[in-house]
PDB file of C-alpha atoms in Angstrom:
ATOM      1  CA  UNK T   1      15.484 -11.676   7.943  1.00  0.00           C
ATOM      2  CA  UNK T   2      12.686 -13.468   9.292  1.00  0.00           C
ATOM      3  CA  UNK T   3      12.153 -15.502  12.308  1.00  0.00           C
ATOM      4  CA  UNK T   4      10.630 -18.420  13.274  1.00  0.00           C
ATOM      5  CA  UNK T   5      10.436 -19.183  16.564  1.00  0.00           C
ATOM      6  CA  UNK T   6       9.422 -22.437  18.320  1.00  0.00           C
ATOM      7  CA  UNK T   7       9.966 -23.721  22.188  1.00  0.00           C
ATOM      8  CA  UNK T   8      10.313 -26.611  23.783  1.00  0.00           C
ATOM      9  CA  UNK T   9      10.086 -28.698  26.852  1.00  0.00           C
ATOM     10  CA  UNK T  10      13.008 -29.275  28.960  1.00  0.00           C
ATOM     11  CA  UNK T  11      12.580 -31.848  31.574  1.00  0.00           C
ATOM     12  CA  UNK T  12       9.108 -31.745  31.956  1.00  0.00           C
ATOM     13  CA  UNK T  13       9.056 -27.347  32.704  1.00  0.00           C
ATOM     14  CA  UNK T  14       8.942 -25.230  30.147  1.00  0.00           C
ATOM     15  CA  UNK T  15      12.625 -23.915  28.474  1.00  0.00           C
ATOM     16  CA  UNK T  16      12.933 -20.590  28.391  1.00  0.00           C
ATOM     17  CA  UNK T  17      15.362 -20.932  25.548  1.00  0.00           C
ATOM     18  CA  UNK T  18      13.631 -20.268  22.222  1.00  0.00           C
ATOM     19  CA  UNK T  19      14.585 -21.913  19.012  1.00  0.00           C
ATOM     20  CA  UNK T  20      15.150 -19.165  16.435  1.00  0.00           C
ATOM     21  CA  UNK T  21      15.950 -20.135  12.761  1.00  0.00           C
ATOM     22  CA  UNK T  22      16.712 -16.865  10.445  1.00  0.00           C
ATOM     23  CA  UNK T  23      16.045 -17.102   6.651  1.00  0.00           C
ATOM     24  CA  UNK T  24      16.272 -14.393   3.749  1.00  0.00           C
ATOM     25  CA  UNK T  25      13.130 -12.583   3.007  1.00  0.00           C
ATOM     26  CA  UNK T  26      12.965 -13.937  -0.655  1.00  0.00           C
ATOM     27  CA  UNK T  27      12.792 -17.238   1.101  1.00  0.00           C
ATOM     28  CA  UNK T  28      10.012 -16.148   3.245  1.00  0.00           C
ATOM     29  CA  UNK T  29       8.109 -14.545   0.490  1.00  0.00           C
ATOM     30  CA  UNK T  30       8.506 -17.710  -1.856  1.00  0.00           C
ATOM     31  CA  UNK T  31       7.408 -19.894   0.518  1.00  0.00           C
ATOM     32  CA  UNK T  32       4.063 -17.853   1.143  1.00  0.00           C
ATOM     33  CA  UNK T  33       3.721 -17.931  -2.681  1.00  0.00           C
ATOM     34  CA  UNK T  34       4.583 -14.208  -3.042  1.00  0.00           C
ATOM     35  CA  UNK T  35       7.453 -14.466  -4.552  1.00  0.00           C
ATOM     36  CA  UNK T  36       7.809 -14.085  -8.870  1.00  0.00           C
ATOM     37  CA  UNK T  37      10.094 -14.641 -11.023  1.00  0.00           C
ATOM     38  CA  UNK T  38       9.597 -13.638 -15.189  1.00  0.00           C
ATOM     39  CA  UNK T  39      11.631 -11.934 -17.954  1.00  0.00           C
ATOM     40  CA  UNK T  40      10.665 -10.187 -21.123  1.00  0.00           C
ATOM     41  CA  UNK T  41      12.509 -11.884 -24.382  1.00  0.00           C
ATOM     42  CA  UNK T  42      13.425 -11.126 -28.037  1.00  0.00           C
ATOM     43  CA  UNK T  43      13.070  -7.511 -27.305  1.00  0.00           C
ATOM     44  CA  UNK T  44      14.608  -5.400 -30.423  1.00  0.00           C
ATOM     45  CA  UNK T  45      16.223  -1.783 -30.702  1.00  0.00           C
ATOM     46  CA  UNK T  46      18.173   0.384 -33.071  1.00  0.00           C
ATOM     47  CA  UNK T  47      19.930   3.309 -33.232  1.00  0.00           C
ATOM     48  CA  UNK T  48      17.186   5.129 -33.749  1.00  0.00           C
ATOM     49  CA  UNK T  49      14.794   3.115 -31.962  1.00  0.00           C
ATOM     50  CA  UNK T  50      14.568   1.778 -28.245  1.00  0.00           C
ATOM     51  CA  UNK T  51      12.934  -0.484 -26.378  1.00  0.00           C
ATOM     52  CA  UNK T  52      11.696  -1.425 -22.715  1.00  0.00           C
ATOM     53  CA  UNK T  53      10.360  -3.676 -19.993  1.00  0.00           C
ATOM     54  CA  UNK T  54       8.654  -3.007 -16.767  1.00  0.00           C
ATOM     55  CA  UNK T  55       6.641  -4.429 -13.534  1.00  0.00           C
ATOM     56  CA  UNK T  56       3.615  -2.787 -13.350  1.00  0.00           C
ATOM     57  CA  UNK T  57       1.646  -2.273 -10.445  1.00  0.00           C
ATOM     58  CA  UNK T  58      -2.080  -1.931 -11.367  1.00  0.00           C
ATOM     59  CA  UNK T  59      -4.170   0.709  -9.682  1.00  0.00           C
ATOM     60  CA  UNK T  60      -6.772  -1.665  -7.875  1.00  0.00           C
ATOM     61  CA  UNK T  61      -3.831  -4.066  -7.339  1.00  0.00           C
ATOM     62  CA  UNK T  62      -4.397  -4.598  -3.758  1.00  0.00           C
ATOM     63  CA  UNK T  63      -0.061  -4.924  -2.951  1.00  0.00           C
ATOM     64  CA  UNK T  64       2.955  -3.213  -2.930  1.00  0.00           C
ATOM     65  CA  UNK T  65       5.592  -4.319  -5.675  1.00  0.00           C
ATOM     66  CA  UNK T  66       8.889  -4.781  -4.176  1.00  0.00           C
ATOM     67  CA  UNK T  67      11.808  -5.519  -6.689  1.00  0.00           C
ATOM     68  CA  UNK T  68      14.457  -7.454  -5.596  1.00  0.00           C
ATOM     69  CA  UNK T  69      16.426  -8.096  -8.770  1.00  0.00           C
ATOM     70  CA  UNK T  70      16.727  -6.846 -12.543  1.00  0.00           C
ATOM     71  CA  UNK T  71      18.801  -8.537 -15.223  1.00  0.00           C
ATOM     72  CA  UNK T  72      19.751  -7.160 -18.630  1.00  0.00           C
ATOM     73  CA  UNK T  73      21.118  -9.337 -20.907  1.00  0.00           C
ATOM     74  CA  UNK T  74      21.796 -10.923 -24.434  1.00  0.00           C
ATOM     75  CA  UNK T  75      22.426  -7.273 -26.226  1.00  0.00           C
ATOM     76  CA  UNK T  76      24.114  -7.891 -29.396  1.00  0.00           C
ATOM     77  CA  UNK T  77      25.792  -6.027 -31.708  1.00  0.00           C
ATOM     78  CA  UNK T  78      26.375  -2.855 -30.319  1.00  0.00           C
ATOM     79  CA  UNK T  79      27.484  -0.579 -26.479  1.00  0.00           C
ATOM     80  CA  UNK T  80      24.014   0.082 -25.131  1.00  0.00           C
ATOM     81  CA  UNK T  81      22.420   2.051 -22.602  1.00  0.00           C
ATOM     82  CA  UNK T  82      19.837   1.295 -19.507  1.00  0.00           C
ATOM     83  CA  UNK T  83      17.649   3.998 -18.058  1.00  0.00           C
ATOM     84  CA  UNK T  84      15.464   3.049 -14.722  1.00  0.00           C
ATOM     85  CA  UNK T  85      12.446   4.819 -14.610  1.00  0.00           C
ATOM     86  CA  UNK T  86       9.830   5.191 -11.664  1.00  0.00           C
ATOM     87  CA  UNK T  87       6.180   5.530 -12.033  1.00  0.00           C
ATOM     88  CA  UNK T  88       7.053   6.793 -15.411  1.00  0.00           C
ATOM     89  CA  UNK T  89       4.751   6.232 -18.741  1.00  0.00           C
ATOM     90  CA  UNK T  90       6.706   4.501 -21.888  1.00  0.00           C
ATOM     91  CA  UNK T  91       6.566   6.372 -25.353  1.00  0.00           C
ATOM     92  CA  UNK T  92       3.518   5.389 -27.322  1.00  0.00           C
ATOM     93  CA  UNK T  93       3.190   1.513 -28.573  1.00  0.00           C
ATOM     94  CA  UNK T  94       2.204  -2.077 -28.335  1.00  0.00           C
ATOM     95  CA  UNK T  95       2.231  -3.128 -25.107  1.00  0.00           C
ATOM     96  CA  UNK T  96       2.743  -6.503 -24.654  1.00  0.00           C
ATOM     97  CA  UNK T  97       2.370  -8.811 -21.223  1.00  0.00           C
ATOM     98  CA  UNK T  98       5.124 -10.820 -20.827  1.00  0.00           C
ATOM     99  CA  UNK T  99       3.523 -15.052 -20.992  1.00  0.00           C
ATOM    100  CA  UNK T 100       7.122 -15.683 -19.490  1.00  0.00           C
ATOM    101  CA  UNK T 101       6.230 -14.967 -15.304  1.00  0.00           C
ATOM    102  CA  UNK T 102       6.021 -17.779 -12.885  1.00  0.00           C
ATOM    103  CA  UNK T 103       5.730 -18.085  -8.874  1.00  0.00           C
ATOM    104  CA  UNK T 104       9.256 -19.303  -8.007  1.00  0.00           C
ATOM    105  CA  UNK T 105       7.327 -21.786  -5.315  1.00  0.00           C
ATOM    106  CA  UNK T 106       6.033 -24.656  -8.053  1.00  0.00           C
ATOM    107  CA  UNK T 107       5.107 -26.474  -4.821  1.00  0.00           C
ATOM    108  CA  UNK T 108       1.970 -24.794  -4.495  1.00  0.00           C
ATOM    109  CA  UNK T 109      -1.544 -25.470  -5.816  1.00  0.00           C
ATOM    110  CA  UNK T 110      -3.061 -23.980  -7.473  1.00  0.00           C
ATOM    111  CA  UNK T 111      -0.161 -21.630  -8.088  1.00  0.00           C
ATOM    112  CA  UNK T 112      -0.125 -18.495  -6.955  1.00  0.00           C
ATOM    113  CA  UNK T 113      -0.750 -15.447  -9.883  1.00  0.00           C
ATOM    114  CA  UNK T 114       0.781 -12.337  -9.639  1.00  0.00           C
ATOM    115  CA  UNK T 115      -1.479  -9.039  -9.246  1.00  0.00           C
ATOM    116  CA  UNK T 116       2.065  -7.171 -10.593  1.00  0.00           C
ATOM    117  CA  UNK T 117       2.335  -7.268 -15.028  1.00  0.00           C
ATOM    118  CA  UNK T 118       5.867  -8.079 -16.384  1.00  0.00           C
ATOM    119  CA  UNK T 119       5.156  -5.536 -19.869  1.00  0.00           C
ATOM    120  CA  UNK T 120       7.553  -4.423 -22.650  1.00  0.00           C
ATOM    121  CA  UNK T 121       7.487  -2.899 -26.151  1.00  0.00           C
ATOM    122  CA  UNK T 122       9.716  -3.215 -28.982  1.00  0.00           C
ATOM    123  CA  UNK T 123      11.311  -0.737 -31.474  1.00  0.00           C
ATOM    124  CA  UNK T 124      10.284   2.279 -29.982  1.00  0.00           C
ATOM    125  CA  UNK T 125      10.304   5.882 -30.749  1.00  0.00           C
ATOM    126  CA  UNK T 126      10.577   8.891 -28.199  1.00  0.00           C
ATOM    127  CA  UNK T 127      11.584   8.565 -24.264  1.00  0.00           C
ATOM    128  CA  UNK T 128       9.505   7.749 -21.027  1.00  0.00           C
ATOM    129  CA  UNK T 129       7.344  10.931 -19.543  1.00  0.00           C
ATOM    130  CA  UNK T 130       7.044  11.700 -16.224  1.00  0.00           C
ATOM    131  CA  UNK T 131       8.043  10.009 -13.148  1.00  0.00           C
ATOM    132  CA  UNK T 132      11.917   9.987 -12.563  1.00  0.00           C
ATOM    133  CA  UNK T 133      14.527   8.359 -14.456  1.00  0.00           C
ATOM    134  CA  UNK T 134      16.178   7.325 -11.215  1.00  0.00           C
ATOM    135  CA  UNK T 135      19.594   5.638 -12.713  1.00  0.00           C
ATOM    136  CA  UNK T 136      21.423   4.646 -15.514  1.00  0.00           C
ATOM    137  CA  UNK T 137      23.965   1.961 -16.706  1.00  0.00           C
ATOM    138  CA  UNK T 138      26.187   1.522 -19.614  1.00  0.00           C
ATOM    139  CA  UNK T 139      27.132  -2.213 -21.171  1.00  0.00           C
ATOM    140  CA  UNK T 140      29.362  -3.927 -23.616  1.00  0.00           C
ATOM    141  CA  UNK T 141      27.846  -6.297 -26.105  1.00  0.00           C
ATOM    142  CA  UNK T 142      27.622  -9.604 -24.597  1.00  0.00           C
ATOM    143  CA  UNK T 143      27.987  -8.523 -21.020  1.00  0.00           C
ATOM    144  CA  UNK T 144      25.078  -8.697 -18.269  1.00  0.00           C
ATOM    145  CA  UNK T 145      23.835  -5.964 -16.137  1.00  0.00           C
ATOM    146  CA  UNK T 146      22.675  -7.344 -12.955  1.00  0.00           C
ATOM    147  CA  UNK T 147      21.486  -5.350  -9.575  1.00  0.00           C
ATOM    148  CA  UNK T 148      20.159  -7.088  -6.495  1.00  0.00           C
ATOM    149  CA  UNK T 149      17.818  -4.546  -4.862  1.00  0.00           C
ATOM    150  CA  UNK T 150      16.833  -6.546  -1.836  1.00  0.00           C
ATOM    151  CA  UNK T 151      13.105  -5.570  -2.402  1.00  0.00           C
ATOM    152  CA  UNK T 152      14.143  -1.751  -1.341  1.00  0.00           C
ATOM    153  CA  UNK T 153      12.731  -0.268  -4.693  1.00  0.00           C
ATOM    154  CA  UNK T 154       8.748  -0.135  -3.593  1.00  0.00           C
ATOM    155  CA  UNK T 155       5.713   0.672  -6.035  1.00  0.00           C
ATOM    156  CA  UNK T 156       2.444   1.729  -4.679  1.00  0.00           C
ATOM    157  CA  UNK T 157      -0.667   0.365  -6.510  1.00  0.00           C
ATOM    158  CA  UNK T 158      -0.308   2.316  -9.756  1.00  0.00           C
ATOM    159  CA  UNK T 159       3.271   2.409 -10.011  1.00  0.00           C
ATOM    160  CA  UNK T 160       5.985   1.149 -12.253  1.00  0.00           C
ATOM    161  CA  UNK T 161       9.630  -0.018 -12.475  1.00  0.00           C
ATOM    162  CA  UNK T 162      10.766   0.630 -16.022  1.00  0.00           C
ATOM    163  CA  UNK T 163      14.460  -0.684 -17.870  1.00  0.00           C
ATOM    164  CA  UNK T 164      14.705   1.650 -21.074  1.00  0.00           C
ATOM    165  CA  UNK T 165      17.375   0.315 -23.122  1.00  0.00           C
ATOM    166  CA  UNK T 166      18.826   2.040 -26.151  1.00  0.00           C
ATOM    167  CA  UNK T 167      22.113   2.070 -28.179  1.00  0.00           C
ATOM    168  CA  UNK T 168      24.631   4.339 -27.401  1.00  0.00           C
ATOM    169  CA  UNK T 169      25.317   7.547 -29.549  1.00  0.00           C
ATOM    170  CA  UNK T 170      28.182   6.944 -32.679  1.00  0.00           C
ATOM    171  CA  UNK T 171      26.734   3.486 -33.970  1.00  0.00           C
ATOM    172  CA  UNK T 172      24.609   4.597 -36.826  1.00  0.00           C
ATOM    173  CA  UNK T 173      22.749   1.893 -39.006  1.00  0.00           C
ATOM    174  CA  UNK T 174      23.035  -1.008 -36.018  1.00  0.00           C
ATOM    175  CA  UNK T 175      20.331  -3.602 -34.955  1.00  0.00           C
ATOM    176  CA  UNK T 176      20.206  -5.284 -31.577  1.00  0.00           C
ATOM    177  CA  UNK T 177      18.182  -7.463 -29.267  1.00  0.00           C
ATOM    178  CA  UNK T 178      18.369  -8.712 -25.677  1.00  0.00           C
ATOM    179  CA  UNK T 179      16.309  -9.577 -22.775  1.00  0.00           C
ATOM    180  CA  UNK T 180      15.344  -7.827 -19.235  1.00  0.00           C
ATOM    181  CA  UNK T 181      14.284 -10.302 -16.504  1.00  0.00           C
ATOM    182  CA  UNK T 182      12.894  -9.190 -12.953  1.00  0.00           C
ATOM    183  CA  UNK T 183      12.487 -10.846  -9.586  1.00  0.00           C
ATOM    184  CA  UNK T 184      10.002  -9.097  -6.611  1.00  0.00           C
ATOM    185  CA  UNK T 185       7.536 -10.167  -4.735  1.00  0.00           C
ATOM    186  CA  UNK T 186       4.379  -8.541  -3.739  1.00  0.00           C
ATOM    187  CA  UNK T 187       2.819  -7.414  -0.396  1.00  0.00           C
ATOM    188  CA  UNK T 188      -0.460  -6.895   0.182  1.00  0.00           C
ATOM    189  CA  UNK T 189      -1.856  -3.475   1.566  1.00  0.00           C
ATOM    190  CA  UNK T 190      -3.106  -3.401   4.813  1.00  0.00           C
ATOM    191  CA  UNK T 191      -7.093  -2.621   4.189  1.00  0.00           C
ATOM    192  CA  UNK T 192      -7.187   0.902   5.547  1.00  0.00           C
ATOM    193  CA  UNK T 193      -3.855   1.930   2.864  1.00  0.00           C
ATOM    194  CA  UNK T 194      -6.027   0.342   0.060  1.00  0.00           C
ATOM    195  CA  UNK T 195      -7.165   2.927  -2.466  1.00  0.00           C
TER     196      UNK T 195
END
């Protein structure tokens, strides 16, 4: 929580009795138009292919990328499988920027862009290298996997927050799509921690 803290004048002295009013941090962040919102949509997967969506931190970025929330949902067809990845690299293909990313302040103006890219890939081959596949979830067809992480997952300029989604093992022959959606905000580095 933040604080805000104003005082007033009691009787013509000053009050030593501060006005404090806490508020969440998304809150704060939104209203200092560093707050974003975005998902990746019609994203498609077999069972022999997979696909993913990540934030991406660029290199020369300038912030920290803090998620606060991830959202899988919409998989048909089939039980599926989520991998998180950090600072891992997808399998080889078409990366694609997600058009779907907006401040969640509209009140703004001009509104604020994010330094942090919302990517994903479709019908994949092969698994994420590197970095460290940090947890995994299982899901139903139709159901939503949904994690608040209170912005305690951080990415240095560079790094990545990956959802690798893929159908479970004993569904042969099956299609499926879906959608992963993300919610951080970004913080910008102090000029000396600037690389």
């Amino acid at each position: 929580m933040y604080k805000l803290i104003r005082e007033d004048k009691c009787c013509n002295r000053p009050c030593t009795l501060p006005k404090t009013v806490d508020i969440p941090i998304e809150l704060y962040k939104s209203l200092r138009g560093e707050y974003f919102i975005g998902y990746a949509d019609n994203l498609s997967f077999s069972s022999n292919t997979s696909t993913w969506a990540r934030l991406y931190n660029p290199p020369h970025s300038g912030v920290n990328l803090h998620v606060n929330v991830w959202t899988v949902t919409d998989i048909s067809a089939a039980p599926f499988r989520a991998q998180f990845w950090f600072n891992a690299t997808p399998p080889p293909s078409e990366i694609k920027d997600s058009p779907l990313v907006t401040p969640s302040n509209t009140a703004i103006c001009p509104p604020p862009i994010p330094e942090v890219k919302l990517q994903s890939a479709s019908d994949v081959s092969g698994e994420p290298t590197g970095g460290v596949k940090a947890f995994v979830r299982r899901g139903e067809p139709g159901t939503t996997l949904v994690e608040s992480e209170n912005g305690k997952l951080i990415f240095p300029p560079g790094g990545s927050f990956l959802v690798f989604l893929s159908i479970q093992e004993g569904f042969p022959g099956v299609t499926a799509s879906g959608r992963i959606a993300f919610g951080w905000w970004e913080e910008k580095l102090p000029v000396k921690c600037i690389r």
